[in-house]
Coordinates of C-alpha atoms in Angstrom, one line a residue:
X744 CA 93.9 101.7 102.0
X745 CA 90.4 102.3 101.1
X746 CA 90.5 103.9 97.8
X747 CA 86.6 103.1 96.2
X748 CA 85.4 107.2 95.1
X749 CA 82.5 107.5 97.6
X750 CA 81.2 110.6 99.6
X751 CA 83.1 111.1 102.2
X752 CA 86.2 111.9 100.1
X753 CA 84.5 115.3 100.1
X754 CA 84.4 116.0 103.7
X755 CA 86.8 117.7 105.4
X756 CA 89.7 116.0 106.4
X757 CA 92.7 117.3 108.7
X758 CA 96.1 115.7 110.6
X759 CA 95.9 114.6 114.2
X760 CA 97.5 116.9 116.4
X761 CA 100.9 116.6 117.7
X762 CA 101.5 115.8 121.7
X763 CA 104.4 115.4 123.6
X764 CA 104.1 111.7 123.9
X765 CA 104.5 111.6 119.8
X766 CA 107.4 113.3 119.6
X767 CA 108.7 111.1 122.4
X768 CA 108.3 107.8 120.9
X769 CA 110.2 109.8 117.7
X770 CA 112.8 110.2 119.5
X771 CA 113.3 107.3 121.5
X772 CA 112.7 105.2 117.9
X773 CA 115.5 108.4 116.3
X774 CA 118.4 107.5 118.9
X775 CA 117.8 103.7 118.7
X776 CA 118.0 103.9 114.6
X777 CA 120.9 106.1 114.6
X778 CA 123.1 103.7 116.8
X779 CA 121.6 100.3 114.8
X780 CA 123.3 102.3 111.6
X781 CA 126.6 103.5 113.7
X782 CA 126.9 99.7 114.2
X783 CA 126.4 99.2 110.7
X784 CA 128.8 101.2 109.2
X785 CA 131.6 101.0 111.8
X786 CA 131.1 96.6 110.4
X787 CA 130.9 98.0 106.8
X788 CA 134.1 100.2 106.4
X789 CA 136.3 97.2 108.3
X790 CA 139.6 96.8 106.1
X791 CA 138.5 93.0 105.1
X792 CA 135.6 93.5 103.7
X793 CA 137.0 95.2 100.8
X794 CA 137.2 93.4 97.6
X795 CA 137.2 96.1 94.4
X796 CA 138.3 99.1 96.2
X797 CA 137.0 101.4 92.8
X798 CA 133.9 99.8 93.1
X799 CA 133.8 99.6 96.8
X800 CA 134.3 102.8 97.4
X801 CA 131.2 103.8 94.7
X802 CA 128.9 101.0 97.0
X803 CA 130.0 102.5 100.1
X804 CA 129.2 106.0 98.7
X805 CA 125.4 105.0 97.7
X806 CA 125.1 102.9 100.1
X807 CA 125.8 105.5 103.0
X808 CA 123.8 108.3 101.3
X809 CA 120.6 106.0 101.2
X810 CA 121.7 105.2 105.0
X811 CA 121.9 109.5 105.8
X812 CA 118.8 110.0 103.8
X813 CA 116.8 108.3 106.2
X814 CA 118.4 109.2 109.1
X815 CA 117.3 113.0 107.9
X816 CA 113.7 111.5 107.4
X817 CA 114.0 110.3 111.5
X818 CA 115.3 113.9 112.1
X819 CA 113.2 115.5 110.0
X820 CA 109.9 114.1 112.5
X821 CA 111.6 115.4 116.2
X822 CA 110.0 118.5 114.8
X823 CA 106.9 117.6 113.6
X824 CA 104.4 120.3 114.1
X825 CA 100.7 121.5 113.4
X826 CA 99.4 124.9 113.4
X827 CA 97.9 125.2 116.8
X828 CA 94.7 127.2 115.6
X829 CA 93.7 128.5 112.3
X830 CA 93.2 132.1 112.8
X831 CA 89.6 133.5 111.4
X832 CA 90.7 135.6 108.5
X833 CA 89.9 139.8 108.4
X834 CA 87.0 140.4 106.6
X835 CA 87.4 142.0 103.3
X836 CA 91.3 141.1 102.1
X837 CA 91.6 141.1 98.4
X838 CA 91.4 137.4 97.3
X839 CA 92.1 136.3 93.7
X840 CA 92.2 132.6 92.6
X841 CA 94.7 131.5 89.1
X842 CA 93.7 128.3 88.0
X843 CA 95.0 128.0 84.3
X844 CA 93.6 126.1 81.1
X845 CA 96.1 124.8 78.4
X846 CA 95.6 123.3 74.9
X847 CA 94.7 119.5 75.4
X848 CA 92.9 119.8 78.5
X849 CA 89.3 118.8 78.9
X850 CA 86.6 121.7 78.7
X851 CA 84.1 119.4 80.9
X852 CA 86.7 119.5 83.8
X853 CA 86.9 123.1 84.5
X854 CA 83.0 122.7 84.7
X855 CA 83.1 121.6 88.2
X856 CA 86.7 123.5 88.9
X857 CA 84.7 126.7 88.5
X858 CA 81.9 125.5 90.0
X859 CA 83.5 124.6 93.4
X860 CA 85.4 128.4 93.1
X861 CA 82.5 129.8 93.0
X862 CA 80.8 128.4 96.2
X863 CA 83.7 129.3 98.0
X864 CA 82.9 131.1 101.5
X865 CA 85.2 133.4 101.8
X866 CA 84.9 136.4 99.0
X867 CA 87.2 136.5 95.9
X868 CA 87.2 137.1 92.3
X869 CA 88.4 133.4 90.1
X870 CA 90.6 134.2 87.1
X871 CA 91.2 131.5 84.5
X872 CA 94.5 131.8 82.9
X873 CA 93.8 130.5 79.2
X874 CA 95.7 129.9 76.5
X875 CA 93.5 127.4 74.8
X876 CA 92.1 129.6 72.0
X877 CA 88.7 128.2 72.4
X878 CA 85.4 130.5 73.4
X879 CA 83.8 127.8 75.0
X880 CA 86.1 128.3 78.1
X881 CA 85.4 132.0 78.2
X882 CA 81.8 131.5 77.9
X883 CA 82.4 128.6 80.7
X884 CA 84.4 131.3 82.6
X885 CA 81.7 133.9 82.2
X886 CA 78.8 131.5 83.4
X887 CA 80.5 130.8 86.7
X888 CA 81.5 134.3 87.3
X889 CA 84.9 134.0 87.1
X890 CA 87.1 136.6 84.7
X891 CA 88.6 135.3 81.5
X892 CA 92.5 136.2 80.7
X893 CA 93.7 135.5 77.5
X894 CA 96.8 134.2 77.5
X895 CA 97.7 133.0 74.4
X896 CA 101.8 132.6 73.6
X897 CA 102.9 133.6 77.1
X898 CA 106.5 131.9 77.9
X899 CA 107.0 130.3 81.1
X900 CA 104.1 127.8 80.5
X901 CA 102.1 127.9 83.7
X902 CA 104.3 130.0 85.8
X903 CA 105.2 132.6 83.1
X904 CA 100.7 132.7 82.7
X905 CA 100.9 133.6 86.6
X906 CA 103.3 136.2 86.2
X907 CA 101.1 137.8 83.3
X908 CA 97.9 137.7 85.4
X909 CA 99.9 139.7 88.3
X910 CA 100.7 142.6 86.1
X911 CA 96.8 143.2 85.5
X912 CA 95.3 142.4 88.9
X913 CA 95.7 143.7 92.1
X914 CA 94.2 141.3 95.1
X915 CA 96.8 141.0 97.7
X916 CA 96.6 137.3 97.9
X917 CA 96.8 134.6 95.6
X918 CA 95.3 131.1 95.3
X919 CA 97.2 129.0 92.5
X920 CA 95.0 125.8 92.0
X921 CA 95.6 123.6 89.4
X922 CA 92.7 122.9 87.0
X923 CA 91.9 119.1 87.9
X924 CA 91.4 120.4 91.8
X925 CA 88.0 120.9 93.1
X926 CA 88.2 123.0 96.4
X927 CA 86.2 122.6 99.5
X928 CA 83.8 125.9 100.6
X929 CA 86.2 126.6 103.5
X930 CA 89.4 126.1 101.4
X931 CA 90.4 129.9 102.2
X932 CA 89.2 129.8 105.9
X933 CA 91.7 127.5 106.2
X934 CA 94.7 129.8 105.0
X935 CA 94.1 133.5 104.9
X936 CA 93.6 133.8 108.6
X937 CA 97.6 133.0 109.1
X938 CA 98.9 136.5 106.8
X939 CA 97.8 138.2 110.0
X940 CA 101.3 137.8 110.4
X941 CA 103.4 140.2 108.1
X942 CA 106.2 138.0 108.2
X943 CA 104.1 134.5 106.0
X944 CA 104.9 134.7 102.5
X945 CA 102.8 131.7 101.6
X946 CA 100.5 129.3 103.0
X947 CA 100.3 125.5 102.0
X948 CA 97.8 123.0 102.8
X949 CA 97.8 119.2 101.9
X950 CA 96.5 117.6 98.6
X951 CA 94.2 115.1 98.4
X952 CA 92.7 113.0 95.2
X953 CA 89.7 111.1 94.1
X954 CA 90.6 109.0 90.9
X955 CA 93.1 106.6 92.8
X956 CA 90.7 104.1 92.4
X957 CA 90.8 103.7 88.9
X958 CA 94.4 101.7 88.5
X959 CA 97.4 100.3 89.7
X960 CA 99.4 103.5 88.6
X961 CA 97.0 105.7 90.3
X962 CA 96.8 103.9 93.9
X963 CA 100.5 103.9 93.7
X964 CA 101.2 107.4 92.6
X965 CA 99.0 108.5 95.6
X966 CA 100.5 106.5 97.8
X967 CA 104.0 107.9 97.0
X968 CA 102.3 111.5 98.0
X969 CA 100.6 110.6 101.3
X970 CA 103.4 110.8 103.6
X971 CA 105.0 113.9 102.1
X972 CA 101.8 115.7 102.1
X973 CA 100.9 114.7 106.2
X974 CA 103.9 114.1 108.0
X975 CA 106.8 115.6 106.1
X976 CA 105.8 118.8 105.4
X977 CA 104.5 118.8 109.1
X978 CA 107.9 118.5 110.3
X979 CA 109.3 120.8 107.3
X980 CA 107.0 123.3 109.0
X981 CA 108.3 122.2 112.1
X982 CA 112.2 123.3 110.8
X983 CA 110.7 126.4 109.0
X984 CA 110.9 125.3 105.5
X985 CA 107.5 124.0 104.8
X986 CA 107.6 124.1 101.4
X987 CA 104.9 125.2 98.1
X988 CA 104.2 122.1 96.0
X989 CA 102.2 123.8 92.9
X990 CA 98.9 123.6 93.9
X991 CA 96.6 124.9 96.8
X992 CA 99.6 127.2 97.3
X993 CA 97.9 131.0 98.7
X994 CA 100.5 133.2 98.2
X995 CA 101.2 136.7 99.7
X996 CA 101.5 139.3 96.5
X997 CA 104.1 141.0 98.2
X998 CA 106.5 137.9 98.3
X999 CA 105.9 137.0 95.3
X1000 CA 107.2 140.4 93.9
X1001 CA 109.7 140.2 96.2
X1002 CA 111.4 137.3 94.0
X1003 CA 110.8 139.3 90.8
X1004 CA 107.2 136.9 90.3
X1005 CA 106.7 133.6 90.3
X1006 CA 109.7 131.5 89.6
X1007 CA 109.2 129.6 85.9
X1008 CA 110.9 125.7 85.0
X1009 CA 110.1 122.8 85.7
X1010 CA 110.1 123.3 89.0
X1011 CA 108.5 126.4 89.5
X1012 CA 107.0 125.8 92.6
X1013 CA 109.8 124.6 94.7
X1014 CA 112.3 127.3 92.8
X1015 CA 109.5 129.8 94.0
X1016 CA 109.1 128.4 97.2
X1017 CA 113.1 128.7 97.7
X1018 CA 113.5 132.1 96.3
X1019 CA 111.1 132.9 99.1
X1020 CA 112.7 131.3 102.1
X1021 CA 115.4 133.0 100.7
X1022 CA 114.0 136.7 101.0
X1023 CA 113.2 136.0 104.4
X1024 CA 109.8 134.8 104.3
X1025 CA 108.4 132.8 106.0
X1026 CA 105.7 129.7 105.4
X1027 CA 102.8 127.9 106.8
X1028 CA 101.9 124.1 106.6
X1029 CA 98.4 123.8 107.3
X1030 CA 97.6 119.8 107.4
X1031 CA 94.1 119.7 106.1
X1032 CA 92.8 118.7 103.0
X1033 CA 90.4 121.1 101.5
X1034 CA 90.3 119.7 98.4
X1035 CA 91.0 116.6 95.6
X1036 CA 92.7 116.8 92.1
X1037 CA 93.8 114.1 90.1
X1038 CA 96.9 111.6 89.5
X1039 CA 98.2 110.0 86.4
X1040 CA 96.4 106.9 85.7
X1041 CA 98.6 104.9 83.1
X1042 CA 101.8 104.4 83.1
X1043 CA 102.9 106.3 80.5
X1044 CA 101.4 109.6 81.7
X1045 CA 103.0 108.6 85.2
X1046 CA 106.8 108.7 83.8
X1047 CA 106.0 111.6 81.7
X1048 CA 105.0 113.4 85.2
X1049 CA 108.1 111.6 87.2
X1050 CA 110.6 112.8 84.3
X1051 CA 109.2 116.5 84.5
X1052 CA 109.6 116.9 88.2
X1053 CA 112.7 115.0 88.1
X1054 CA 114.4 117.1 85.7
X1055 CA 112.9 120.1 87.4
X1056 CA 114.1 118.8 91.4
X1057 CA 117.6 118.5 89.8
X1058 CA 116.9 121.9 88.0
X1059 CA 116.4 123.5 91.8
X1060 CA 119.4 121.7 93.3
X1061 CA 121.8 122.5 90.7
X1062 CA 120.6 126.2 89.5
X1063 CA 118.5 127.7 92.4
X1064 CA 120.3 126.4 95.9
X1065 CA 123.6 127.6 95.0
X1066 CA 121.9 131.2 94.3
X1067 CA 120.1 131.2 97.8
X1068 CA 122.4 129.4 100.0
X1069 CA 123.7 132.1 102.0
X1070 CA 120.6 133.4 103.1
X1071 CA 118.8 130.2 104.0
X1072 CA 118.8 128.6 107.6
X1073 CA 120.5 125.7 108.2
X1074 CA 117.3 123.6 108.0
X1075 CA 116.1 125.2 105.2
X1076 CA 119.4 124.6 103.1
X1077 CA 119.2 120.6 104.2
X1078 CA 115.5 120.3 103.6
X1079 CA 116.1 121.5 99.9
X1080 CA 119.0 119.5 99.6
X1081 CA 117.4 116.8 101.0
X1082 CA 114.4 117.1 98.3
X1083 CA 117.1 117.8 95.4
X1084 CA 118.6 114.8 95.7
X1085 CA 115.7 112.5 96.4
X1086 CA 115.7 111.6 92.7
X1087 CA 119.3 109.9 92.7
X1088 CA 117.8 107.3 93.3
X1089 CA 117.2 107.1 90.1
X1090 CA 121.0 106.0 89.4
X1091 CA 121.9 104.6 92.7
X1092 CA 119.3 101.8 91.7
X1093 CA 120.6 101.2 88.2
X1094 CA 124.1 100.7 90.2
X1095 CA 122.9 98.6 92.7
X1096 CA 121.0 96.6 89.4
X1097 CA 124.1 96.3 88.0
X1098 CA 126.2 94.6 91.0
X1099 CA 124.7 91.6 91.0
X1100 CA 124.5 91.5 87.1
X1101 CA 128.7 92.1 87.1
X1102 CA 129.1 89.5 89.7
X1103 CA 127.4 86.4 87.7
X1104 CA 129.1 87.3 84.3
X1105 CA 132.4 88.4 85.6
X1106 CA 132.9 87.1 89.4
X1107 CA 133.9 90.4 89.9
X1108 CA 132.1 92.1 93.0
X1109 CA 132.6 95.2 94.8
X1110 CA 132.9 93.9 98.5
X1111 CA 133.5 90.2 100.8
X1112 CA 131.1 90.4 103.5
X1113 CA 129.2 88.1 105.7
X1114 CA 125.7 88.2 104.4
X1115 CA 124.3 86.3 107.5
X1116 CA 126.3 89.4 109.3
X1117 CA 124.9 92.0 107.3
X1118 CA 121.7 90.6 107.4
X1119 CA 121.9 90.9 111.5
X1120 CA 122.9 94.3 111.8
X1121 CA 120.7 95.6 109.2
X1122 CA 117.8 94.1 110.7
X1123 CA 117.1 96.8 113.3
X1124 CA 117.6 99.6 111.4
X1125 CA 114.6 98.1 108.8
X1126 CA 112.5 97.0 112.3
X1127 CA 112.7 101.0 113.9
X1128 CA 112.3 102.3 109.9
X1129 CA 108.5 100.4 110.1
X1130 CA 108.2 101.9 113.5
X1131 CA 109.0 105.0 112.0
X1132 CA 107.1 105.0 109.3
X1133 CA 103.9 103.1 110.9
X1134 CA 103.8 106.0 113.7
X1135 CA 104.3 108.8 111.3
X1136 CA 100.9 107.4 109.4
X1137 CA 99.4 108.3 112.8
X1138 CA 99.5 112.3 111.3
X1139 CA 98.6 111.4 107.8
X1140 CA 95.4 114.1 106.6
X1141 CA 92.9 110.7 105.6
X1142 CA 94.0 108.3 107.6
X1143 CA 90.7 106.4 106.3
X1144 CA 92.1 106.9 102.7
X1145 CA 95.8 107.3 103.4
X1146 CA 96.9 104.4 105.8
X1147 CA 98.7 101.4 104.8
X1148 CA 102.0 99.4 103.6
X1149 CA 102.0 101.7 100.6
X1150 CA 103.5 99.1 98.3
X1151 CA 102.4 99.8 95.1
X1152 CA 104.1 103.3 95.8
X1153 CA 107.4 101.6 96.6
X1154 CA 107.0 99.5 93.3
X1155 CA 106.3 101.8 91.1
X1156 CA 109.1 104.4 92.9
X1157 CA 112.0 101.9 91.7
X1158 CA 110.6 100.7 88.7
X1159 CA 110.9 104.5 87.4
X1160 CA 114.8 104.3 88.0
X1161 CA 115.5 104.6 83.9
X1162 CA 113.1 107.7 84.1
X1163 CA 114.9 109.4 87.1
X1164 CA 118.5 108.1 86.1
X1165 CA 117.6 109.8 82.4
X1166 CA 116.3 113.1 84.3
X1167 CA 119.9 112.8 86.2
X1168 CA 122.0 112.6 82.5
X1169 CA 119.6 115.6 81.5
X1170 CA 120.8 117.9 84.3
X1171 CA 124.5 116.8 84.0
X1172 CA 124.3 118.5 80.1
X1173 CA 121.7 120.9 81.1
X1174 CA 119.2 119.8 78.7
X1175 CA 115.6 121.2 79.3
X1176 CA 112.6 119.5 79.1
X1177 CA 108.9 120.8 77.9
X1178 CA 106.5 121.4 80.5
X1179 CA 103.6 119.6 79.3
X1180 CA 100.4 119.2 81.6
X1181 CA 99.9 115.8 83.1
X1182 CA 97.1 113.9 81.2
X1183 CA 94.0 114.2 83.1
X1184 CA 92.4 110.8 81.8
X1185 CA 94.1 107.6 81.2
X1186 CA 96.0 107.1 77.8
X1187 CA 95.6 103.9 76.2
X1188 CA 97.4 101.5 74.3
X1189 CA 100.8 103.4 74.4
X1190 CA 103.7 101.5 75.9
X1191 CA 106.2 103.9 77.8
X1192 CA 110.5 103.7 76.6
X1193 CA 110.7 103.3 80.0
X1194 CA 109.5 100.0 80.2
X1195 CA 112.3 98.7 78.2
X1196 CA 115.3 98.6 80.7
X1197 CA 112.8 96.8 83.0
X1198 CA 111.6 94.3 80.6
X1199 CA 116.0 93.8 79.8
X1200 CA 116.3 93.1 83.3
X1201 CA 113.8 90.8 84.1
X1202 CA 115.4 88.8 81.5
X1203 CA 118.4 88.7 82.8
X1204 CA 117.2 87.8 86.1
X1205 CA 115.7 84.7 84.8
X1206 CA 118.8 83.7 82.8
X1207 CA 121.2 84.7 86.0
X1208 CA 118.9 82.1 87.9
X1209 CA 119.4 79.6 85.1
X1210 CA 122.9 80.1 84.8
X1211 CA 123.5 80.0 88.4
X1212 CA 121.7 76.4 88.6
X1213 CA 123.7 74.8 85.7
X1214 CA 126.9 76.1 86.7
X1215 CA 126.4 75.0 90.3
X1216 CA 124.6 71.8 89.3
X1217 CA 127.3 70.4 86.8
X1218 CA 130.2 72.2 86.6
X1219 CA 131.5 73.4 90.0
X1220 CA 132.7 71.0 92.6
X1221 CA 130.9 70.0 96.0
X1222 CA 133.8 71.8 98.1
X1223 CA 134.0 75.0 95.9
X1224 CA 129.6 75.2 96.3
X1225 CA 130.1 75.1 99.9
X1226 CA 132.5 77.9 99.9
X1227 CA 130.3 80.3 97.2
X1228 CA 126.9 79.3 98.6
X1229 CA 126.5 82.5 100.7
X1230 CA 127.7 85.2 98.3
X1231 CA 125.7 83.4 95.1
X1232 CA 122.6 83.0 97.4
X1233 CA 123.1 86.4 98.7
X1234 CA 123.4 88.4 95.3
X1235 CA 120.6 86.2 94.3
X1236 CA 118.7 87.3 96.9
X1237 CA 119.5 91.0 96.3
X1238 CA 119.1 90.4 92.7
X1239 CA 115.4 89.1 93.2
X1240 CA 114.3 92.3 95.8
X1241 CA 114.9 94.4 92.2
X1242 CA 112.8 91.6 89.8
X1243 CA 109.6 91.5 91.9
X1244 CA 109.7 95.3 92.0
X1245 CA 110.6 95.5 88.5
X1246 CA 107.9 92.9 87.6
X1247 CA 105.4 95.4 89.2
X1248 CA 106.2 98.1 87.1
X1249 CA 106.0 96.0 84.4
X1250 CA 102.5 94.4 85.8
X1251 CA 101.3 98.3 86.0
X1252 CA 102.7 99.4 82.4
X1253 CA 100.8 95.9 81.0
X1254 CA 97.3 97.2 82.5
X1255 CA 97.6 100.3 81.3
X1256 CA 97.4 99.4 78.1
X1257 CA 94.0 98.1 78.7
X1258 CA 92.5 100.7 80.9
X1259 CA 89.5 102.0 79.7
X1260 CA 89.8 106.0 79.6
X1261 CA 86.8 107.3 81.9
X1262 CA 86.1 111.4 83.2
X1263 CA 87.1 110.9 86.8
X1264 CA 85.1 114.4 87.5
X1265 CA 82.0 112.9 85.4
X1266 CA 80.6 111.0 88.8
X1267 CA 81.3 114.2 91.1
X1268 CA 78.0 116.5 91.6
X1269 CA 78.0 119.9 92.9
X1270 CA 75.3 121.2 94.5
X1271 CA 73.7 124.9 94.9
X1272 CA 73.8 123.8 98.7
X1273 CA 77.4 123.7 98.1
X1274 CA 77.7 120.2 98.8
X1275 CA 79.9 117.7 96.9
X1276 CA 78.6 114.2 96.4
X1277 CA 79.7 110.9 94.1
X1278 CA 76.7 110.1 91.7

């Protein structure tokens, strides 16, 4: 992954298009997983391998979900797809852009957020959407032409600001950008051309960064966004339930009073983005990347984000898919399903954490099974998920930028299991949390709660190890060692997978503290040519 901020971040980027041939090798990679994990769990559920039934029974549960889940993800890409063309838009549609300002955020942003609105091609009017009580963004407003809207004390945080803004405009079409995104001229050229047809309620397009560069944290939460953002919402489109994702969202006014406005929570995008599927709208996935925001830097801010849109996912699955169900496709309800519950992981991992952990204090453990066995059937199903996953990169938007093994994203994904199990507990008692913006520079010198449950298990890990090696080396015989070797080597083994990815987190969390705080948007220049360049 080449990461360094440099020019050509600001270029226009798009997918690959989709041939026959890709959709082949999909499927023939599809079929082969799909009987690799038939074999699997046909040797998993045998009657002898049970040894807690209770606790088997929970394994088995997990374990087959995280088997399903990517299954779907295989399923998902038979139907990947790209927009064929991008129709020209009509000349003169009504165009506004909402782009909000809260109390916190950094008045020298939004000086090239407004700049870049304003050398858009296509014509529009910019609204800002504060509530920051401080002139200096209405004169900054003024000075780059784009109407102020005070909007101090509206509920609803960003979405309930949106909603206010529609009852005293009138453009037909709505750009929502958040305020660390600065757009690309041909941003709107490359989504108001597809309302030609009356039935789009909303057209998204990809979303791309430039401050990945500056940590750990951020390389790795962009590289959890890469394949969603390419390949995923390709095939989502594919299905008919591409879905909005907060920003670069253009959204038909019509649809959106359809729904009553745009939905608020924590999850206001994909709970808007539901309530429009279910209205019969349709949506748009437009794989280009027209322009770059920013991710969280530190740690800390990176949890705050992850519990937010955790809480808010489970929000959608628990409060909004139940309300819609009946009139969503059958794609459409599995895609949002699909997305609700990718956050269990959150307490499937602390589950499979705490297996090993019961085994070495108790010599309890859920299930008797051949690791060498388990080890040979599960090997193909890993070999075709590479495949998968190596041929799916083929469609990412920056391949340049966006390619590679992605491990920092897989690191940091598990080693926020406290922050999504605690989003999880949240839901259960229906316990909100406060939107709060993501931080838009790196905090410093604050260690996350967070961090706590990985720095308990790392310690455990080490005295597991330590326990295992006295115990074996002084107080269990040589016939009884020869008979536990491959279940204490095995739980080990599994035991160690979570440390190293544990130790990453805590590796990211330890740099965090020392990252100097820096103005991502201070080294990008725009130009009256409207041309973006890295100074």
């Amino acid at each position: 992954m080449n990461s360094k901020l440099r020019d050509d971040l600001w270029v226009f980027k798009q997918a690959k298009k989709v041939t026959s041939l890709d959709k082949a090798i999909f499927l023939g990679l599809t079929l082969a997983g799909l009987l690799s994990m038939f074999n699997l769990m046909e040797w998993w559920f045998r009657k002898e391998h049970i040894e807690n039934f209770p606790l088997f029974i929970i394994l088995s549960l997990l374990f087959g979900y995280g088997v399903i889940r990517i299954a779907l993800i295989w399923i998902n890409y038979l139907r990947i797809k790209k927009p064929q063309e991008v129709p020209v838009p009509k000349k003169d549609l009504s165009v506004a852009v909402f782009t909000t300002s809260s109390p916190g955020e950094p008045l020298s942003m939004f000086e090239n957020t407004l700049k870049a609105l304003e050398n858009l091609n296509y014509p529009h009017t910019t609204y800002l959407l504060d509530d920051t009580e401080d002139v200096a963004f209405k004169e900054l407003a003024e000075k780059h032409g784009a109407v102020w809207l005070n909007l101090v004390n509206i509920p609803g945080a960003k979405a309930g600001k949106i909603n206010e803004a529609l009852k005293i405009t009138k453009e037909e079409f709505i750009l929502v950008l958040d305020p660390d995104h600065i757009v690309f001229p041909n941003f709107l050229d490359q989504t108001l051309g597809f309302f030609q047809d009356e039935k789009i309620g909303f057209v998204q397009v990809s979303q791309g960064y430039y401050n990945m560069f500056r940590s750990f944290t951020a390389q790795a939460a962009a590289e959890q966004t890469y394949t969603f953002y390419g390949p995923t919402q390709m095939a989502l489109y594919g299905y008919g339930g591409a879905v909005a994702i907060g920003a670069n969202c253009t959204f038909r006014r019509k649809a959106l009073e359809s729904i009553g406005g745009h939905a608020t929570g924590l999850s206001e995008d994909l709970n808007t983005s539901i309530r429009i599927h279910s209205k019969g709208w349709e949506s748009v996935y437009n794989p280009v990347i027209v322009s770059r925001g920013l991710v969280p830097e530190d740690f800390t801010s990176f949890c705050k984000q992850q519990l937010k849109w955790a809480r808010g996912v489970f929000e959608m699955l628990f409060d909004e898919m139940p309300r819609a169900f009946k009139t969503l496709s059958f794609w459409q309800k599995l895609s949002y399903f699909s997305i609700g519950t990718y956050y269990l992981v959150g307490p499937m991992t602390a589950f499979f954490v705490f297996v090993p952990v019961l085994f070495f204090t108790t010599k309890i453990s859920p299930a008797s099974m051949d690791f060498t066995e388990f080890l040979v059937l599960g090997a193909p199903i890993v070999l075709i998920a590479i495949l998968v996953y190596a041929h799916a990169q083929r469609f990412l938007c920056d391949t340049k930028t966006e390619r590679g093994i992605h491990w920092r994203g897989m690191v940091l994904k598990y080693s926020c299991w406290p922050v999504f199990t605690y989003a999880f507990l949240l839901a259960l008692i229906n316990k909100k949390v406060p939107y709060i913006p993501t931080a838009k520079v790196a905090v410093k010198g604050f260690m996350s709660p967070f961090v706590k449950p990985l720095i308990i298990y790392c310690i455990l890990f080490i005295l597991m190890v330590v326990g295992v090696y006295v115990e074996r080396r002084y107080y269990i015989p040589q016939s009884e060692l020869i008979l536990t070797a491959e279940k204490t080597w095995g739980m080990l083994g599994f035991a160690l997978i979570a440390f190293l990815q544990f130790f990453g987190g805590l590796v990211a969390a330890y740099k965090s503290l020392y990252l100097k705080a820096e103005n991502a948007w201070s080294r990008i220049v725009i130009t009256k040519d409207k041309k973006i360049k890295v100074k």
